[in-house]
Amino acid sequence: MLRTVGAGPAGWSLGGAYVGQIEQGLERALRTRPAPSSTEARLRFLLAAHRGSTRRIAAVLGVSQRTVQRWVTKKFGARRPPGPMQVRAIEEAVLARWQPRIRARRRARAEAEGFVFHTRARFGFAAPAGSSDDPRVRWITQDLPGEVARELFAARDAGAGEQQQTVILARALGHAYFREWGRRAHGLHITFSDVEFADFSIG
């Protein structure tokens, strides 16, 4: 079984946009090699992907060809770095083109066979009568079925953020881990927050 590498802080910025631990974990699980991390390396990747055509890259990024030429030129004093919004567009363009066949295969496998979810987060509980336990941080590793993967990826495709993805996983963990697939603690509701770590192992 492939185990993905753990995450660090509670979230990171994708060109200024917040990306939470669940989104990071899903991205890691779909890749077998990390995508280029610097803007310069990402531009080299895009050049290779588009056979050196700055015109095609410009069309993808929504900028002029001359702008792309200024980013990649080797002439001394002529290079101009992209701005924050352009850095974000470059990163998103690279991620969309990074290992597409591998990503498709790994997603299909997760949706068919399920995955193992590893997390450290704050869990709280509420029973139908209104009683509750104070939330506390737990480490949890749990097998989850393909239907959960399908729901997560569908939400992601629809633009869902970390909050909606957390709701999906809270519901799944409540049933599988805390209620033991419906064998105990009937009616127990789970809250899942302050995610410090989230990883997905795809078989």
Coordinates of N, CA and C in Angstrom, one line a residue:
M1 N 0.8 -1.2 0.0 CA 0.0 0.0 0.0 C 0.9 1.2 0.0
L2 N 0.5 2.2 -0.8 CA 1.2 3.5 -0.8 C 0.8 4.3 0.3
R3 N 1.7 4.9 1.0 CA 1.4 5.8 2.1 C 2.0 7.2 1.7
T4 N 1.1 8.1 1.7 CA 1.6 9.5 1.3 C 2.4 10.1 2.4
V5 N 3.1 11.2 2.1 CA 3.9 11.9 3.0 C 3.1 12.8 3.8
G6 N 3.4 13.0 5.1 CA 2.6 13.8 6.0 C 2.7 15.3 5.7
A7 N 1.7 16.0 6.1 CA 1.7 17.5 5.9 C 2.2 18.2 7.1
G8 N 2.5 19.5 6.9 CA 3.0 20.3 8.0 C 2.0 21.2 8.6
P9 N 2.0 22.5 8.3 CA 1.1 23.4 9.0 C -0.3 23.2 8.6
A10 N -1.2 23.9 9.3 CA -2.7 23.7 9.1 C -3.2 24.1 7.7
G11 N -2.4 24.7 6.9 CA -2.8 25.1 5.6 C -1.7 25.8 4.9
W12 N -1.8 25.9 3.5 CA -0.8 26.7 2.8 C -1.5 27.5 1.8
S13 N -0.8 28.4 1.1 CA -1.4 29.3 0.2 C -1.0 28.9 -1.3
L14 N -2.0 28.8 -2.1 CA -1.9 28.5 -3.5 C -2.0 29.9 -4.2
G15 N -0.9 30.5 -4.4 CA -0.9 31.8 -5.1 C -1.8 32.8 -4.3
G16 N -1.9 32.7 -3.0 CA -2.7 33.6 -2.2 C -4.0 33.0 -1.8
A17 N -4.4 31.9 -2.4 CA -5.7 31.3 -2.0 C -5.4 30.2 -0.9
Y18 N -6.2 30.1 0.1 CA -6.0 29.2 1.2 C -6.3 27.8 0.7
V19 N -5.4 26.8 1.0 CA -5.6 25.4 0.7 C -5.5 24.6 2.0
G20 N -6.5 23.9 2.4 CA -6.5 23.3 3.7 C -5.8 21.9 3.6
Q21 N -5.8 21.2 4.7 CA -5.1 20.0 4.9 C -5.8 18.9 4.0
I22 N -7.1 18.9 3.9 CA -7.8 17.8 3.2 C -7.4 17.9 1.7
E23 N -7.5 19.1 1.2 CA -7.1 19.4 -0.2 C -5.7 19.0 -0.5
Q24 N -4.8 19.3 0.4 CA -3.4 18.9 0.3 C -3.2 17.4 0.3
G25 N -3.9 16.7 1.2 CA -3.9 15.3 1.2 C -4.4 14.6 0.0
L26 N -5.5 15.1 -0.6 CA -6.0 14.6 -1.8 C -5.0 14.8 -3.0
E27 N -4.4 15.9 -3.0 CA -3.4 16.2 -4.1 C -2.2 15.2 -4.0
R28 N -1.7 15.1 -2.8 CA -0.5 14.2 -2.6 C -0.9 12.7 -3.0
A29 N -2.1 12.3 -2.6 CA -2.5 10.9 -2.9 C -2.6 10.6 -4.4
L30 N -2.9 11.7 -5.2 CA -3.1 11.5 -6.6 C -1.8 11.5 -7.4
R31 N -0.7 11.9 -6.8 CA 0.6 12.1 -7.5 C 1.6 11.0 -7.0
T32 N 2.5 10.6 -7.9 CA 3.6 9.8 -7.5 C 4.9 10.6 -7.4
R33 N 4.9 11.8 -8.0 CA 6.1 12.7 -7.9 C 5.6 14.1 -7.6
P34 N 6.3 14.9 -6.8 CA 5.8 16.2 -6.5 C 5.9 17.1 -7.7
A35 N 4.9 18.0 -7.9 CA 5.0 19.0 -9.0 C 6.1 20.0 -8.7
P36 N 6.6 20.7 -9.8 CA 7.6 21.7 -9.6 C 7.1 22.8 -8.6
S37 N 8.0 23.2 -7.7 CA 7.6 24.1 -6.6 C 8.0 25.5 -6.8
S38 N 8.9 25.8 -7.7 CA 9.3 27.2 -8.0 C 8.6 27.7 -9.2
T39 N 8.4 29.0 -9.3 CA 7.7 29.6 -10.5 C 8.6 29.3 -11.8
E40 N 9.9 29.5 -11.6 CA 10.8 29.2 -12.7 C 10.7 27.8 -13.2
A41 N 10.7 26.8 -12.3 CA 10.6 25.4 -12.7 C 9.2 25.2 -13.3
R42 N 8.2 25.8 -12.8 CA 6.8 25.6 -13.4 C 6.8 26.2 -14.8
L43 N 7.4 27.3 -15.1 CA 7.5 27.9 -16.4 C 8.2 26.9 -17.4
R44 N 9.3 26.3 -16.9 CA 10.1 25.4 -17.7 C 9.2 24.2 -18.1
F45 N 8.4 23.7 -17.1 CA 7.5 22.6 -17.4 C 6.5 23.0 -18.4
L46 N 5.9 24.2 -18.3 CA 4.9 24.6 -19.3 C 5.5 24.8 -20.7
L47 N 6.7 25.3 -20.7 CA 7.4 25.4 -22.0 C 7.6 24.0 -22.6
A48 N 8.0 23.0 -21.8 CA 8.2 21.7 -22.3 C 6.8 21.1 -22.8
A49 N 5.8 21.3 -22.0 CA 4.5 20.7 -22.3 C 3.9 21.3 -23.5
H50 N 4.2 22.6 -23.8 CA 3.7 23.3 -25.0 C 4.8 23.4 -26.1
R51 N 5.8 22.5 -26.1 CA 6.8 22.5 -27.1 C 7.5 23.8 -27.4
G52 N 7.7 24.6 -26.3 CA 8.4 25.8 -26.4 C 7.6 27.0 -26.9
S53 N 6.3 26.8 -27.0 CA 5.5 27.9 -27.6 C 5.0 28.9 -26.5
T54 N 5.6 30.1 -26.5 CA 5.1 31.1 -25.6 C 3.7 31.6 -25.9
R55 N 3.4 31.4 -27.2 CA 2.0 31.8 -27.6 C 1.0 30.9 -26.9
R56 N 1.2 29.6 -26.9 CA 0.3 28.7 -26.3 C 0.2 28.9 -24.8
I57 N 1.3 29.1 -24.2 CA 1.3 29.4 -22.7 C 0.5 30.6 -22.4
A58 N 0.7 31.7 -23.2 CA 0.0 32.9 -23.0 C -1.5 32.7 -23.1
A59 N -1.9 31.9 -24.1 CA -3.4 31.6 -24.2 C -3.9 30.9 -23.0
V60 N -3.1 29.9 -22.5 CA -3.6 29.2 -21.3 C -3.7 30.1 -20.1
L61 N -2.7 31.0 -19.9 CA -2.7 31.9 -18.7 C -3.5 33.2 -18.9
G62 N -3.9 33.5 -20.1 CA -4.7 34.7 -20.3 C -3.9 36.0 -20.3
V63 N -2.6 35.9 -20.7 CA -1.8 37.1 -20.8 C -1.2 37.2 -22.2
S64 N -0.5 38.2 -22.5 CA 0.1 38.4 -23.9 C 1.3 37.5 -24.1
Q65 N 1.6 37.2 -25.3 CA 2.8 36.4 -25.6 C 4.0 37.1 -25.2
R66 N 4.0 38.5 -25.3 CA 5.2 39.3 -24.9 C 5.4 39.2 -23.4
T67 N 4.3 39.1 -22.6 CA 4.5 38.9 -21.2 C 5.2 37.6 -20.9
V68 N 4.8 36.5 -21.5 CA 5.4 35.3 -21.2 C 6.9 35.3 -21.7
Q69 N 7.2 35.9 -22.8 CA 8.5 36.0 -23.3 C 9.4 36.8 -22.3
R70 N 8.9 37.8 -21.6 CA 9.6 38.5 -20.6 C 9.9 37.6 -19.4
W71 N 9.0 36.7 -19.1 CA 9.2 35.8 -17.9 C 10.3 34.8 -18.2
V72 N 10.5 34.4 -19.4 CA 11.4 33.2 -19.7 C 12.6 33.6 -20.4
T73 N 12.8 34.9 -20.8 CA 13.9 35.3 -21.6 C 15.2 35.1 -20.8
K74 N 16.3 34.8 -21.5 CA 17.6 34.7 -20.8 C 18.5 35.9 -21.0
K75 N 17.9 36.9 -21.7 CA 18.7 38.2 -21.9 C 18.8 38.9 -20.6
F76 N 20.0 39.3 -20.3 CA 20.3 40.0 -19.1 C 19.5 41.3 -19.0
G77 N 18.9 41.5 -17.9 CA 18.1 42.7 -17.6 C 16.8 42.8 -18.3
A78 N 16.4 41.8 -19.1 CA 15.2 41.9 -19.8 C 14.1 41.0 -19.1
R79 N 14.4 40.1 -18.2 CA 13.4 39.3 -17.6 C 12.6 40.1 -16.6
R80 N 11.3 39.8 -16.6 CA 10.4 40.4 -15.6 C 9.6 39.3 -14.9
P81 N 9.7 39.3 -13.6 CA 8.9 38.2 -12.9 C 7.4 38.4 -12.9
P82 N 6.7 37.3 -12.9 CA 5.2 37.4 -12.9 C 4.7 37.9 -11.6
G83 N 3.6 38.6 -11.6 CA 3.0 39.1 -10.3 C 2.2 38.0 -9.6
P84 N 1.7 38.3 -8.4 CA 1.0 37.3 -7.6 C -0.1 36.6 -8.3
M85 N -1.0 37.3 -9.0 CA -2.1 36.7 -9.7 C -1.6 35.8 -10.8
Q86 N -0.5 36.2 -11.4 CA 0.1 35.4 -12.5 C 0.8 34.1 -12.0
V87 N 1.4 34.3 -10.8 CA 2.1 33.1 -10.1 C 1.0 32.1 -9.8
R88 N -0.1 32.5 -9.4 CA -1.2 31.6 -9.1 C -1.7 30.9 -10.3
A89 N -1.9 31.6 -11.4 CA -2.3 31.0 -12.7 C -1.3 30.0 -13.2
I90 N 0.0 30.3 -13.1 CA 1.0 29.4 -13.5 C 0.9 28.1 -12.7
E91 N 0.8 28.3 -11.4 CA 0.8 27.1 -10.5 C -0.4 26.2 -10.8
E92 N -1.6 26.8 -11.0 CA -2.8 26.1 -11.3 C -2.7 25.4 -12.7
A93 N -2.1 26.0 -13.7 CA -1.9 25.4 -15.0 C -1.0 24.2 -14.9
V94 N 0.1 24.3 -14.1 CA 1.0 23.2 -13.9 C 0.3 22.0 -13.3
L95 N -0.4 22.3 -12.1 CA -1.1 21.2 -11.4 C -2.1 20.5 -12.3
A96 N -2.8 21.3 -13.2 CA -3.8 20.7 -14.0 C -3.2 19.8 -15.1
R97 N -1.9 19.9 -15.4 CA -1.2 19.1 -16.4 C -0.2 18.1 -15.8
W98 N -0.1 18.0 -14.5 CA 0.9 17.2 -13.9 C 0.4 15.8 -13.7
Q99 N 1.0 14.8 -14.4 CA 0.7 13.4 -14.3 C -0.8 13.1 -14.5
P100 N -1.4 13.5 -15.6 CA -2.8 13.4 -15.7 C -3.3 11.9 -15.8
R101 N -2.5 11.0 -16.4 CA -2.9 9.6 -16.5 C -2.8 8.9 -15.2
I102 N -1.7 9.2 -14.4 CA -1.5 8.7 -13.1 C -2.7 9.1 -12.2
R103 N -2.9 10.4 -12.2 CA -4.0 11.0 -11.4 C -5.3 10.3 -11.7
A104 N -5.6 10.1 -13.0 CA -6.9 9.5 -13.3 C -7.0 8.1 -12.8
R105 N -5.9 7.3 -13.0 CA -5.9 5.9 -12.5 C -6.0 5.9 -11.0
R106 N -5.3 6.7 -10.2 CA -5.4 6.7 -8.8 C -6.8 7.1 -8.3
R107 N -7.4 8.1 -9.0 CA -8.7 8.5 -8.6 C -9.7 7.3 -8.8
A108 N -9.6 6.7 -10.0 CA -10.5 5.6 -10.3 C -10.3 4.5 -9.3
R109 N -9.1 4.2 -8.9 CA -8.9 3.1 -7.9 C -9.5 3.5 -6.6
A110 N -9.3 4.7 -6.1 CA -9.9 5.1 -4.8 C -11.4 5.1 -4.9
E111 N -12.0 5.5 -6.0 CA -13.5 5.4 -6.1 C -14.0 4.0 -6.2
A112 N -13.2 3.1 -6.7 CA -13.7 1.7 -6.8 C -13.4 0.9 -5.6
E113 N -12.2 1.1 -4.9 CA -11.8 0.3 -3.8 C -11.7 1.0 -2.5
G114 N -11.9 2.3 -2.5 CA -11.8 3.0 -1.2 C -10.3 3.4 -0.9
F115 N -10.1 3.9 0.3 CA -8.8 4.4 0.7 C -8.7 4.4 2.2
V116 N -7.5 4.6 2.7 CA -7.3 4.7 4.1 C -7.1 6.2 4.5
F117 N -7.8 6.7 5.4 CA -7.7 8.1 5.8 C -7.0 8.2 7.1
H118 N -5.9 9.0 7.1 CA -5.1 9.2 8.3 C -5.3 10.7 8.7
T119 N -5.6 11.0 10.0 CA -5.8 12.4 10.3 C -5.5 12.6 11.8
R120 N -5.2 13.8 12.1 CA -5.1 14.3 13.5 C -5.9 15.6 13.5
A121 N -7.0 15.5 14.3 CA -7.9 16.7 14.3 C -8.7 16.7 15.6
R122 N -9.5 17.7 15.7 CA -10.4 17.8 16.9 C -11.8 17.2 16.6
F123 N -12.2 16.3 17.5 CA -13.4 15.6 17.3 C -14.3 15.9 18.5
G124 N -15.6 16.2 18.2 CA -16.6 16.4 19.3 C -17.8 15.5 19.0
F125 N -18.6 15.2 20.0 CA -19.7 14.3 19.8 C -21.0 14.8 20.5
A126 N -22.1 14.5 19.9 CA -23.4 14.9 20.4 C -24.3 13.7 20.2
A127 N -25.1 13.4 21.3 CA -26.1 12.3 21.2 C -27.4 12.9 21.0
P128 N -28.4 12.0 20.6 CA -29.8 12.6 20.3 C -30.4 13.3 21.5
A129 N -30.1 12.8 22.7 CA -30.7 13.4 23.9 C -30.1 14.8 24.2
G130 N -29.1 15.2 23.5 CA -28.5 16.5 23.7 C -27.2 16.5 24.5
S131 N -26.8 15.3 25.1 CA -25.6 15.2 25.8 C -24.4 15.3 24.9
S132 N -23.3 15.8 25.3 CA -22.1 15.9 24.5 C -20.9 15.8 25.3
D133 N -19.8 15.4 24.6 CA -18.5 15.4 25.2 C -17.7 16.6 24.7
D134 N -16.8 17.1 25.5 CA -15.9 18.2 25.1 C -15.1 17.7 23.9
P135 N -14.9 18.5 22.9 CA -14.1 18.1 21.7 C -12.6 17.9 22.2
R136 N -12.0 16.9 21.6 CA -10.6 16.7 21.9 C -9.8 16.2 20.7
V137 N -8.5 16.4 20.7 CA -7.7 16.0 19.5 C -7.4 14.5 19.5
R138 N -7.6 13.9 18.4 CA -7.3 12.5 18.2 C -6.5 12.2 17.0
W139 N -5.8 11.1 17.0 CA -5.2 10.5 15.8 C -6.1 9.4 15.4
I140 N -6.5 9.4 14.1 CA -7.3 8.3 13.6 C -6.8 7.8 12.3
T141 N -6.8 6.5 12.1 CA -6.5 5.9 10.8 C -7.7 4.9 10.5
Q142 N -8.4 5.1 9.4 CA -9.6 4.4 9.1 C -9.8 4.1 7.6
D143 N -10.1 2.8 7.3 CA -10.5 2.5 6.0 C -11.8 3.1 5.7
L144 N -12.0 3.7 4.5 CA -13.2 4.3 4.1 C -13.6 3.7 2.7
P145 N -14.8 3.5 2.4 CA -15.2 2.9 1.1 C -15.1 3.9 -0.1
G146 N -15.2 3.3 -1.3 CA -15.2 4.0 -2.5 C -16.2 5.1 -2.6
E147 N -17.4 4.9 -2.0 CA -18.5 5.9 -2.1 C -18.1 7.2 -1.5
V148 N -17.2 7.1 -0.4 CA -16.7 8.3 0.2 C -15.8 9.0 -0.7
A149 N -14.9 8.3 -1.4 CA -14.0 8.9 -2.4 C -14.8 9.5 -3.5
R150 N -15.8 8.9 -4.0 CA -16.6 9.5 -5.1 C -17.3 10.8 -4.6
E151 N -17.7 10.8 -3.4 CA -18.4 12.0 -2.9 C -17.4 13.1 -2.7
L152 N -16.2 12.8 -2.2 CA -15.1 13.8 -2.0 C -14.7 14.4 -3.4
F153 N -14.4 13.5 -4.3 CA -14.0 14.0 -5.6 C -15.1 14.8 -6.4
A154 N -16.3 14.4 -6.2 CA -17.4 15.1 -6.8 C -17.6 16.5 -6.2
A155 N -17.4 16.6 -4.9 CA -17.5 17.9 -4.3 C -16.3 18.8 -4.7
R156 N -15.2 18.2 -4.8 CA -14.0 18.9 -5.3 C -14.2 19.4 -6.7
D157 N -14.7 18.6 -7.6 CA -15.0 19.0 -9.0 C -15.9 20.1 -9.0
A158 N -16.9 20.2 -8.1 CA -17.9 21.2 -8.0 C -17.4 22.5 -7.3
G159 N -16.1 22.5 -6.9 CA -15.5 23.7 -6.3 C -15.7 23.8 -4.8
A160 N -16.1 22.6 -4.1 CA -16.3 22.7 -2.7 C -15.0 23.0 -2.0
G161 N -15.1 23.7 -0.9 CA -14.0 24.1 -0.1 C -13.7 23.1 1.0
E162 N -12.8 23.4 1.9 CA -12.4 22.5 3.0 C -13.6 22.2 3.9
Q163 N -14.5 23.2 4.1 CA -15.6 22.9 5.1 C -16.5 21.8 4.6
Q164 N -16.8 21.8 3.3 CA -17.7 20.8 2.8 C -17.0 19.4 2.8
Q165 N -15.7 19.4 2.4 CA -15.0 18.2 2.5 C -14.9 17.6 3.9
T166 N -14.8 18.5 4.9 CA -14.7 18.1 6.3 C -16.0 17.4 6.7
V167 N -17.2 18.0 6.2 CA -18.5 17.5 6.6 C -18.6 16.0 6.0
I168 N -18.1 15.8 4.8 CA -18.2 14.5 4.2 C -17.4 13.5 5.0
L169 N -16.2 13.9 5.4 CA -15.3 13.0 6.1 C -15.8 12.7 7.5
A170 N -16.4 13.8 8.1 CA -17.0 13.6 9.5 C -18.1 12.6 9.5
R171 N -19.0 12.7 8.5 CA -20.1 11.7 8.4 C -19.6 10.3 8.2
A172 N -18.5 10.2 7.3 CA -18.0 8.9 7.0 C -17.3 8.3 8.3
L173 N -16.5 9.1 9.0 CA -15.8 8.7 10.2 C -16.8 8.3 11.3
G174 N -17.8 9.1 11.4 CA -18.8 8.8 12.4 C -19.4 7.5 12.2
H175 N -19.7 7.1 11.0 CA -20.3 5.8 10.7 C -19.3 4.6 10.9
A176 N -18.1 4.8 10.3 CA -17.1 3.7 10.2 C -16.3 3.6 11.5
Y177 N -15.9 4.7 12.1 CA -15.0 4.6 13.2 C -15.7 4.6 14.6
F178 N -16.5 5.7 14.7 CA -17.1 5.9 16.0 C -18.4 5.0 16.3
R179 N -19.1 4.7 15.2 CA -20.3 3.8 15.4 C -20.0 2.4 14.8
E180 N -18.8 2.1 14.5 CA -18.4 0.8 14.0 C -19.3 0.2 13.0
W181 N -19.5 1.0 11.9 CA -20.3 0.6 10.8 C -21.8 0.3 11.2
G182 N -22.3 1.1 12.2 CA -23.6 1.0 12.6 C -23.9 -0.1 13.7
R183 N -22.8 -0.6 14.3 CA -23.0 -1.7 15.3 C -23.1 -1.1 16.7
R184 N -22.8 0.2 16.9 CA -22.8 0.8 18.3 C -23.1 2.2 18.2
A185 N -23.4 2.9 19.3 CA -23.5 4.3 19.4 C -24.5 4.9 18.4
H186 N -25.6 4.3 18.2 CA -26.6 4.7 17.2 C -27.0 6.2 17.5
G187 N -27.0 7.0 16.5 CA -27.5 8.4 16.7 C -26.4 9.3 17.1
L188 N -25.2 8.8 17.4 CA -24.1 9.7 17.8 C -23.7 10.6 16.6
H189 N -23.6 11.9 16.8 CA -23.2 12.8 15.7 C -21.8 13.3 16.0
I190 N -21.0 13.4 14.9 CA -19.6 13.8 15.1 C -19.3 15.2 14.5
T191 N -18.5 16.0 15.2 CA -18.0 17.2 14.7 C -16.5 17.0 14.5
F192 N -16.0 17.6 13.4 CA -14.6 17.3 13.0 C -14.0 18.7 12.6
S193 N -13.0 19.2 13.3 CA -12.5 20.5 13.1 C -11.0 20.6 13.4
D194 N -10.4 21.8 13.1 CA -9.0 22.0 13.5 C -8.1 20.9 12.9
V195 N -8.2 20.6 11.7 CA -7.5 19.5 11.1 C -6.0 19.9 11.0
E196 N -5.2 19.1 11.7 CA -3.8 19.4 11.7 C -3.0 18.6 10.7
F197 N -3.6 17.5 10.3 CA -3.0 16.5 9.4 C -4.0 15.7 8.7
A198 N -3.9 15.5 7.4 CA -4.9 14.7 6.6 C -4.1 14.0 5.5
D199 N -4.1 12.7 5.4 CA -3.5 12.0 4.4 C -4.4 10.8 3.9
F200 N -4.3 10.5 2.6 CA -5.1 9.5 2.0 C -4.2 8.4 1.4
S201 N -4.3 7.2 1.8 CA -3.5 6.1 1.2 C -4.4 5.3 0.3
I202 N -3.9 5.3 -1.0 CA -4.7 4.5 -2.0 C -3.9 3.3 -2.3
G203 N -4.5 2.1 -2.3 CA -3.9 0.8 -2.3 C -2.9 0.6 -3.4

